[in-house]
mmCIF file of C-alpha atoms in Angstrom:
data_model
loop_
_atom_site.group_PDB
_atom_site.id
_atom_site.type_symbol
_atom_site.label_atom_id
_atom_site.label_comp_id
_atom_site.label_asym_id
_atom_site.label_seq_id
_atom_site.Cartn_x
_atom_site.Cartn_y
_atom_site.Cartn_z
ATOM 1 C CA MET A 1 18.415 -16.123 14.548
ATOM 2 C CA ALA A 2 15.208 -18.127 14.772
ATOM 3 C CA THR A 3 12.265 -15.997 14.677
ATOM 4 C CA GLN A 4 9.144 -16.979 16.433
ATOM 5 C CA PRO A 5 6.289 -17.911 14.147
ATOM 6 C CA VAL A 6 3.043 -16.412 13.724
ATOM 7 C CA PRO A 7 -1.073 -18.343 13.347
ATOM 8 C CA LYS A 8 -2.500 -17.577 10.489
ATOM 9 C CA GLU A 9 -4.700 -16.009 12.034
ATOM 10 C CA TYR A 10 -2.142 -12.955 12.779
ATOM 11 C CA TYR A 11 -1.986 -11.256 9.863
ATOM 12 C CA ARG A 12 -5.724 -12.245 9.080
ATOM 13 C CA HIS A 13 -6.011 -9.759 12.516
ATOM 14 C CA LEU A 14 -3.214 -7.637 11.526
ATOM 15 C CA GLY A 15 -4.319 -7.180 8.307
ATOM 16 C CA GLU A 16 -7.848 -5.768 9.356
ATOM 17 C CA LEU A 17 -6.848 -3.643 12.378
ATOM 18 C CA GLN A 18 -4.113 -2.551 9.401
ATOM 19 C CA SER A 19 -6.347 -1.133 6.949
ATOM 20 C CA ILE A 20 -9.121 0.455 9.667
ATOM 21 C CA ASP A 21 -5.787 2.416 11.281
ATOM 22 C CA PHE A 22 -4.695 3.240 7.402
ATOM 23 C CA VAL A 23 -8.109 5.165 7.775
ATOM 24 C CA LEU A 24 -7.076 6.704 10.701
ATOM 25 C CA VAL A 25 -3.551 7.809 9.463
ATOM 26 C CA GLU A 26 -5.206 9.692 6.101
ATOM 27 C CA LEU A 27 -8.618 11.271 7.606
ATOM 28 C CA THR A 28 -5.702 12.749 10.362
ATOM 29 C CA LEU A 29 -4.051 14.548 7.666
ATOM 30 C CA TYR A 30 -7.315 15.725 5.637
ATOM 31 C CA LEU A 31 -8.805 17.377 8.935
ATOM 32 C CA ASP A 32 -5.375 18.633 9.740
ATOM 33 C CA THR A 33 -5.889 21.122 6.799
ATOM 34 C CA HIS A 34 -9.557 20.672 6.956
ATOM 35 C CA PRO A 35 -10.459 21.539 10.587
ATOM 36 C CA ASP A 36 -14.033 22.569 9.709
ATOM 37 C CA ASP A 37 -14.967 19.271 7.286
ATOM 38 C CA GLN A 38 -17.318 17.891 10.145
ATOM 39 C CA GLN A 39 -18.513 15.255 7.737
ATOM 40 C CA ALA A 40 -14.915 13.847 7.746
ATOM 41 C CA LEU A 41 -14.161 14.171 11.703
ATOM 42 C CA ALA A 42 -18.299 11.974 11.847
ATOM 43 C CA GLN A 43 -16.167 9.178 10.217
ATOM 44 C CA PHE A 44 -13.355 9.218 11.931
ATOM 45 C CA GLN A 45 -15.443 9.002 14.897
ATOM 46 C CA GLN A 46 -16.991 6.191 13.006
ATOM 47 C CA PHE A 47 -13.529 4.341 12.171
ATOM 48 C CA GLN A 48 -12.011 5.004 15.853
ATOM 49 C CA LYS A 49 -14.943 3.342 17.014
ATOM 50 C CA ARG A 50 -13.789 0.257 14.590
ATOM 51 C CA LYS A 51 -10.513 0.389 15.577
ATOM 52 C CA GLN A 52 -10.862 0.189 19.098
ATOM 53 C CA VAL A 53 -12.838 -3.263 18.925
ATOM 54 C CA LEU A 54 -10.529 -4.643 16.449
ATOM 55 C CA THR A 55 -7.445 -3.492 18.732
ATOM 56 C CA GLN A 56 -8.806 -5.531 21.731
ATOM 57 C CA GLN A 57 -9.796 -8.408 19.621
ATOM 58 C CA PHE A 58 -5.860 -8.611 18.694
ATOM 59 C CA GLU A 59 -4.779 -7.818 21.569
ATOM 60 C CA ALA A 60 -5.747 -10.294 23.663
ATOM 61 C CA LEU A 61 -4.939 -12.950 21.057
ATOM 62 C CA PHE A 62 -1.729 -11.189 20.372
ATOM 63 C CA GLY A 63 -0.093 -8.873 23.707
ATOM 64 C CA PRO A 64 0.414 -5.256 23.393
ATOM 65 C CA LEU A 65 0.934 -3.003 20.958
ATOM 66 C CA LYS A 66 1.343 0.198 21.988
ATOM 67 C CA GLU A 67 4.151 0.730 25.128
ATOM 68 C CA TYR A 68 4.275 2.930 28.360
ATOM 69 C CA GLY A 69 0.677 1.772 29.675
ATOM 70 C CA ASN A 70 -0.939 2.830 26.305
ATOM 71 C CA SER A 71 -2.178 -1.038 25.706
ATOM 72 C CA PRO A 72 -3.220 -3.204 28.268
ATOM 73 C CA ALA A 73 -0.144 -4.961 29.552
ATOM 74 C CA GLY A 74 -1.648 -8.507 30.307
ATOM 75 C CA THR A 75 -1.103 -10.513 33.249
ATOM 76 C CA GLN A 76 2.608 -11.400 31.678
ATOM 77 C CA TRP A 77 5.566 -8.895 30.699
ATOM 78 C CA THR A 78 4.645 -9.815 26.677
ATOM 79 C CA TRP A 79 5.592 -6.574 24.951
ATOM 80 C CA ALA A 80 9.447 -6.912 24.962
ATOM 81 C CA GLN A 81 9.004 -10.282 23.747
ATOM 82 C CA ALA A 82 9.480 -11.319 19.799
ATOM 83 C CA PRO A 83 8.144 -11.401 17.376
ATOM 84 C CA TRP A 84 8.578 -7.189 15.692
ATOM 85 C CA PRO A 85 7.382 -5.736 12.771
ATOM 86 C CA TRP A 86 9.613 -6.485 10.254
ATOM 87 C CA GLN A 87 9.847 -9.922 11.629
ATOM 88 C CA VAL A 88 6.450 -11.305 10.484
ATOM 89 C CA MET B 1 6.540 12.868 23.227
ATOM 90 C CA TRP B 2 6.241 9.431 20.443
ATOM 91 C CA ILE B 3 4.797 6.087 21.366
ATOM 92 C CA TYR B 4 5.829 2.945 18.967
ATOM 93 C CA GLU B 5 2.912 1.077 17.486
ATOM 94 C CA LYS B 6 3.755 -2.778 17.435
ATOM 95 C CA LYS B 7 2.791 -3.154 13.728
ATOM 96 C CA LEU B 8 4.149 -2.223 10.391
ATOM 97 C CA GLU B 9 1.479 0.342 8.488
ATOM 98 C CA TYR B 10 1.308 -1.728 5.960
ATOM 99 C CA PRO B 11 2.534 -5.036 5.116
ATOM 100 C CA VAL B 12 5.614 -5.711 3.693
ATOM 101 C CA ARG B 13 5.839 -9.485 1.989
ATOM 102 C CA VAL B 14 9.613 -10.986 0.815
ATOM 103 C CA SER B 15 9.231 -14.072 -0.298
ATOM 104 C CA LYS B 16 13.144 -14.839 -1.136
ATOM 105 C CA CYS B 17 16.633 -13.463 -0.344
ATOM 106 C CA ASP B 18 18.041 -10.349 -3.164
ATOM 107 C CA PRO B 19 20.519 -8.168 -1.781
ATOM 108 C CA LYS B 20 20.982 -6.206 -4.654
ATOM 109 C CA LEU B 21 17.278 -5.118 -4.203
ATOM 110 C CA ALA B 22 17.951 -4.373 -0.357
ATOM 111 C CA LYS B 23 21.045 -1.653 -1.819
ATOM 112 C CA LEU B 24 19.036 0.119 -3.461
ATOM 113 C CA LEU B 25 16.470 0.467 -0.942
ATOM 114 C CA ILE B 26 18.697 1.857 1.601
ATOM 115 C CA GLU B 27 18.044 4.906 -0.844
ATOM 116 C CA GLN B 28 14.690 5.614 0.848
ATOM 117 C CA TYR B 29 16.512 4.962 3.923
ATOM 118 C CA GLY B 30 19.549 6.860 4.775
ATOM 119 C CA GLY B 31 19.245 8.854 1.348
ATOM 120 C CA ALA B 32 19.367 12.659 0.990
ATOM 121 C CA ASP B 33 15.217 12.078 -0.431
ATOM 122 C CA GLY B 34 14.260 9.339 2.008
ATOM 123 C CA GLU B 35 12.656 8.842 4.701
ATOM 124 C CA LEU B 36 14.885 9.742 7.381
ATOM 125 C CA SER B 37 15.307 13.048 5.758
ATOM 126 C CA ALA B 38 11.434 13.413 6.155
ATOM 127 C CA ALA B 39 10.554 12.299 9.263
ATOM 128 C CA LEU B 40 13.554 14.499 10.381
ATOM 129 C CA ARG B 41 12.632 17.402 8.221
ATOM 130 C CA TYR B 42 9.167 17.405 9.422
ATOM 131 C CA LEU B 43 9.337 17.364 13.124
ATOM 132 C CA ASN B 44 11.887 19.633 12.942
ATOM 133 C CA GLN B 45 10.798 22.696 10.739
ATOM 134 C CA ARG B 46 7.754 22.230 13.423
ATOM 135 C CA TYR B 47 9.072 23.926 16.269
ATOM 136 C CA THR B 48 8.988 27.762 14.152
ATOM 137 C CA ILE B 49 5.818 27.073 12.182
ATOM 138 C CA PRO B 50 3.040 29.463 12.361
ATOM 139 C CA ASP B 51 0.482 27.007 14.605
ATOM 140 C CA ARG B 52 -2.045 26.293 11.511
ATOM 141 C CA VAL B 53 0.646 23.662 10.013
ATOM 142 C CA ILE B 54 1.580 22.708 13.061
ATOM 143 C CA GLY B 55 -0.253 19.642 13.414
ATOM 144 C CA LEU B 56 0.352 18.725 9.296
ATOM 145 C CA LEU B 57 4.053 18.713 10.526
ATOM 146 C CA THR B 58 4.370 16.557 13.358
ATOM 147 C CA ASP B 59 1.244 13.763 11.401
ATOM 148 C CA ILE B 60 3.607 13.790 8.399
ATOM 149 C CA GLY B 61 6.589 13.685 10.563
ATOM 150 C CA THR B 62 5.489 10.872 12.282
ATOM 151 C CA GLU B 63 3.910 8.891 9.320
ATOM 152 C CA GLU B 64 7.459 9.421 8.002
ATOM 153 C CA PHE B 65 9.601 7.791 10.556
ATOM 154 C CA ALA B 66 6.579 4.543 9.888
ATOM 155 C CA HIS B 67 7.473 4.277 6.382
ATOM 156 C CA LEU B 68 10.806 4.147 7.602
ATOM 157 C CA GLU B 69 10.098 1.351 9.478
ATOM 158 C CA MET B 70 8.698 -0.118 6.117
ATOM 159 C CA ILE B 71 11.833 0.102 4.130
ATOM 160 C CA ALA B 72 14.133 -1.052 6.879
ATOM 161 C CA THR B 73 11.863 -4.362 7.297
ATOM 162 C CA MET B 74 11.984 -4.394 2.944
ATOM 163 C CA VAL B 75 16.190 -3.969 3.600
ATOM 164 C CA TYR B 76 16.537 -6.524 6.524
ATOM 165 C CA LYS B 77 14.127 -8.963 5.154
ATOM 166 C CA LEU B 78 15.986 -9.330 1.011
ATOM 167 C CA THR B 79 19.618 -9.711 3.384
ATOM 168 C CA LYS B 80 18.229 -11.748 7.063
ATOM 169 C CA ASP B 81 19.514 -14.846 4.903
ATOM 170 C CA ALA B 82 22.279 -13.886 2.890
ATOM 171 C CA THR B 83 25.859 -15.060 3.229
ATOM 172 C CA PRO B 84 28.817 -13.023 3.105
ATOM 173 C CA GLU B 85 29.567 -14.434 -0.658
ATOM 174 C CA GLN B 86 25.791 -13.243 -1.497
ATOM 175 C CA LEU B 87 26.756 -10.187 -0.322
ATOM 176 C CA LYS B 88 29.633 -9.510 -1.730
ATOM 177 C CA ALA B 89 27.836 -10.325 -5.234
ATOM 178 C CA ALA B 90 25.463 -7.823 -4.910
ATOM 179 C CA GLY B 91 27.933 -5.340 -4.160
ATOM 180 C CA LEU B 92 28.023 -5.091 -0.359
ATOM 181 C CA GLY B 93 31.026 -6.052 0.547
ATOM 182 C CA GLU B 94 32.404 -2.773 1.584
ATOM 183 C CA HIS B 95 29.103 -2.570 3.900
ATOM 184 C CA TYR B 96 28.982 -5.975 5.638
ATOM 185 C CA ALA B 97 32.934 -5.200 6.267
ATOM 186 C CA ASN B 98 31.588 -2.669 8.875
ATOM 187 C CA HIS B 99 28.253 -3.825 9.657
ATOM 188 C CA ASP B 100 27.705 -7.447 9.272
ATOM 189 C CA GLY B 101 24.172 -7.459 8.836
ATOM 190 C CA ALA B 102 23.356 -4.422 10.373
ATOM 191 C CA LEU B 103 21.230 -2.037 8.539
ATOM 192 C CA PHE B 104 22.864 1.957 8.116
ATOM 193 C CA TYR B 105 21.720 5.541 7.413
ATOM 194 C CA GLN B 106 23.504 5.231 3.756
ATOM 195 C CA ASN B 107 21.646 6.242 0.342
ATOM 196 C CA ALA B 108 22.352 3.629 -2.253
ATOM 197 C CA ALA B 109 25.834 4.672 -3.492
ATOM 198 C CA GLY B 110 27.007 4.052 0.280
ATOM 199 C CA ASN B 111 27.342 8.094 1.479
ATOM 200 C CA PRO B 112 26.052 8.403 5.016
ATOM 201 C CA TRP B 113 23.011 10.376 5.927
ATOM 202 C CA THR B 114 23.510 14.188 6.755
ATOM 203 C CA ALA B 115 21.431 17.151 8.277
ATOM 204 C CA ASN B 116 22.425 18.728 4.811
ATOM 205 C CA TYR B 117 20.152 16.831 2.683
ATOM 206 C CA ILE B 118 17.296 19.127 5.554
ATOM 207 C CA GLN B 119 16.435 22.187 5.573
ATOM 208 C CA ALA B 120 14.934 24.197 8.401
ATOM 209 C CA LYS B 121 14.556 28.060 6.890
ATOM 210 C CA GLY B 122 12.539 29.500 9.116
ATOM 211 C CA ASP B 123 10.006 31.067 7.286
ATOM 212 C CA PRO B 124 6.936 29.084 7.091
ATOM 213 C CA ILE B 125 6.751 29.849 3.066
ATOM 214 C CA ALA B 126 10.509 28.293 2.581
ATOM 215 C CA ASP B 127 9.742 25.421 4.512
ATOM 216 C CA LEU B 128 6.428 24.350 2.944
ATOM 217 C CA TYR B 129 7.791 24.497 -0.370
ATOM 218 C CA GLU B 130 11.060 22.602 0.558
ATOM 219 C CA ASP B 131 8.734 19.706 2.403
ATOM 220 C CA ILE B 132 6.616 19.858 -0.886
ATOM 221 C CA ALA B 133 9.779 19.134 -3.697
ATOM 222 C CA ALA B 134 11.109 16.056 -0.276
ATOM 223 C CA GLU B 135 7.558 14.682 -1.487
ATOM 224 C CA GLU B 136 7.808 14.927 -4.751
ATOM 225 C CA LYS B 137 10.944 13.922 -5.205
ATOM 226 C CA ALA B 138 10.049 10.776 -2.589
ATOM 227 C CA ARG B 139 7.625 9.630 -5.389
ATOM 228 C CA ALA B 140 10.184 9.755 -8.174
ATOM 229 C CA THR B 141 12.664 7.559 -6.180
ATOM 230 C CA TYR B 142 9.764 4.931 -5.384
ATOM 231 C CA GLN B 143 8.981 5.118 -8.744
ATOM 232 C CA PHE B 144 12.548 4.005 -9.874
ATOM 233 C CA LEU B 145 12.521 2.151 -7.357
ATOM 234 C CA ILE B 146 9.731 0.021 -9.158
ATOM 235 C CA ASP B 147 10.414 -0.180 -11.919
ATOM 236 C CA MET B 148 13.631 -1.771 -10.894
ATOM 237 C CA THR B 149 12.166 -4.633 -9.378
ATOM 238 C CA ASP B 150 10.003 -7.740 -10.853
ATOM 239 C CA ASP B 151 9.336 -8.668 -7.013
ATOM 240 C CA VAL B 152 4.949 -7.890 -7.256
ATOM 241 C CA ASP B 153 5.405 -7.970 -3.266
ATOM 242 C CA ILE B 154 7.719 -5.295 -2.804
ATOM 243 C CA GLN B 155 6.375 -3.276 -5.405
ATOM 244 C CA ASP B 156 2.885 -3.261 -3.771
ATOM 245 C CA SER B 157 4.782 -2.122 -0.511
ATOM 246 C CA LEU B 158 6.098 0.311 -2.440
ATOM 247 C CA LYS B 159 3.222 1.670 -4.438
ATOM 248 C CA PHE B 160 1.652 2.360 -1.204
ATOM 249 C CA LEU B 161 5.301 4.734 -0.445
ATOM 250 C CA ARG B 162 4.672 6.433 -3.936
ATOM 251 C CA GLU B 163 0.392 6.999 -3.181
ATOM 252 C CA ARG B 164 1.442 8.347 0.102
ATOM 253 C CA GLU B 165 4.332 10.484 -0.862
ATOM 254 C CA ILE B 166 1.623 12.564 -3.330
ATOM 255 C CA VAL B 167 -0.755 12.655 -0.465
ATOM 256 C CA HIS B 168 1.259 14.175 1.644
ATOM 257 C CA SER B 169 2.135 16.417 -1.238
ATOM 258 C CA LEU B 170 -0.715 17.192 -1.363
ATOM 259 C CA ARG B 171 -1.309 18.417 2.161
ATOM 260 C CA PHE B 172 2.050 20.678 2.214
ATOM 261 C CA ARG B 173 0.379 22.523 -0.539
ATOM 262 C CA GLU B 174 -3.284 23.368 1.127
ATOM 263 C CA ALA B 175 -1.103 24.289 4.263
ATOM 264 C CA VAL B 176 0.118 27.058 1.944
ATOM 265 C CA GLU B 177 -2.783 28.087 0.498
ATOM 266 C CA ILE B 178 -4.151 28.040 4.143
ATOM 267 C CA LEU B 179 -0.760 30.376 5.196
ATOM 268 C CA LYS B 180 -1.249 32.448 2.848
ATOM 269 C CA THR B 181 -4.897 33.478 3.598
ATOM 270 C CA THR B 182 -3.298 35.090 6.647
ATOM 271 C CA GLN B 183 -0.201 36.554 5.326
ATOM 272 C CA GLY B 184 -0.973 39.746 3.956
ATOM 273 C CA GLU B 185 -3.450 40.356 7.254
ATOM 274 C CA ARG B 186 -1.512 42.573 10.128
ATOM 275 C CA GLN B 187 -1.267 41.222 13.174
ATOM 276 C CA VAL B 188 -2.319 43.074 15.805
ATOM 277 C CA PHE B 189 -1.669 41.867 19.398
#
């Protein structure tokens, strides 16, 4: 099973995006039980903007992160290409 | 509707082949207090739980699938370069005979996953208390796994998962409080 190697930059971009996305996961769960917390909601929106920037950068370099049209497909269908998350 | 995102929630770094550790970690893949149980439990309970907490069950249930993927990644990376002899020496000979290097939903002792591990009582308080217990059991299991390995990279990922269980437990406790405040009220339609 030959795994397609990824460049070093992949891990740097991935790590940054994972950090921001984690904040959004955490805030999502918090807002589910504290829906009236306006401060948390403002923070959520701030991090969401950052996520959009990082996602765009990551996908431009490494292809779509989401399926079913939730990420730009690009000029070639790279969605179904390796590497997959358990291979990097 | 589910969308898959092609990245792990948190990194999983594995530097060496260690099928013995993989055999233990599978407890959180197909075991009673593992991530599959958690995901299926919450995503099933959510159909009949009060509106106010459906979002929480949906979101935690979805995150559990991300955790399941992390455990799978650990097991995959720890075993991908193992020979049949190495697998046998690690106590995975029976597994290899049936599955080769494939993962499967079973616990560390080899028992297959079963829906007997989960419940949906329909009673919101019963369901949420089961969910709190599930998170505490998962947290305890991650601690046992952390205690059993010296691998700092694996420990890092396991500690992340342990901390998530603590937060999930807290959220479910808050959900109980949210429901208790309206439990006594007369519903007028």
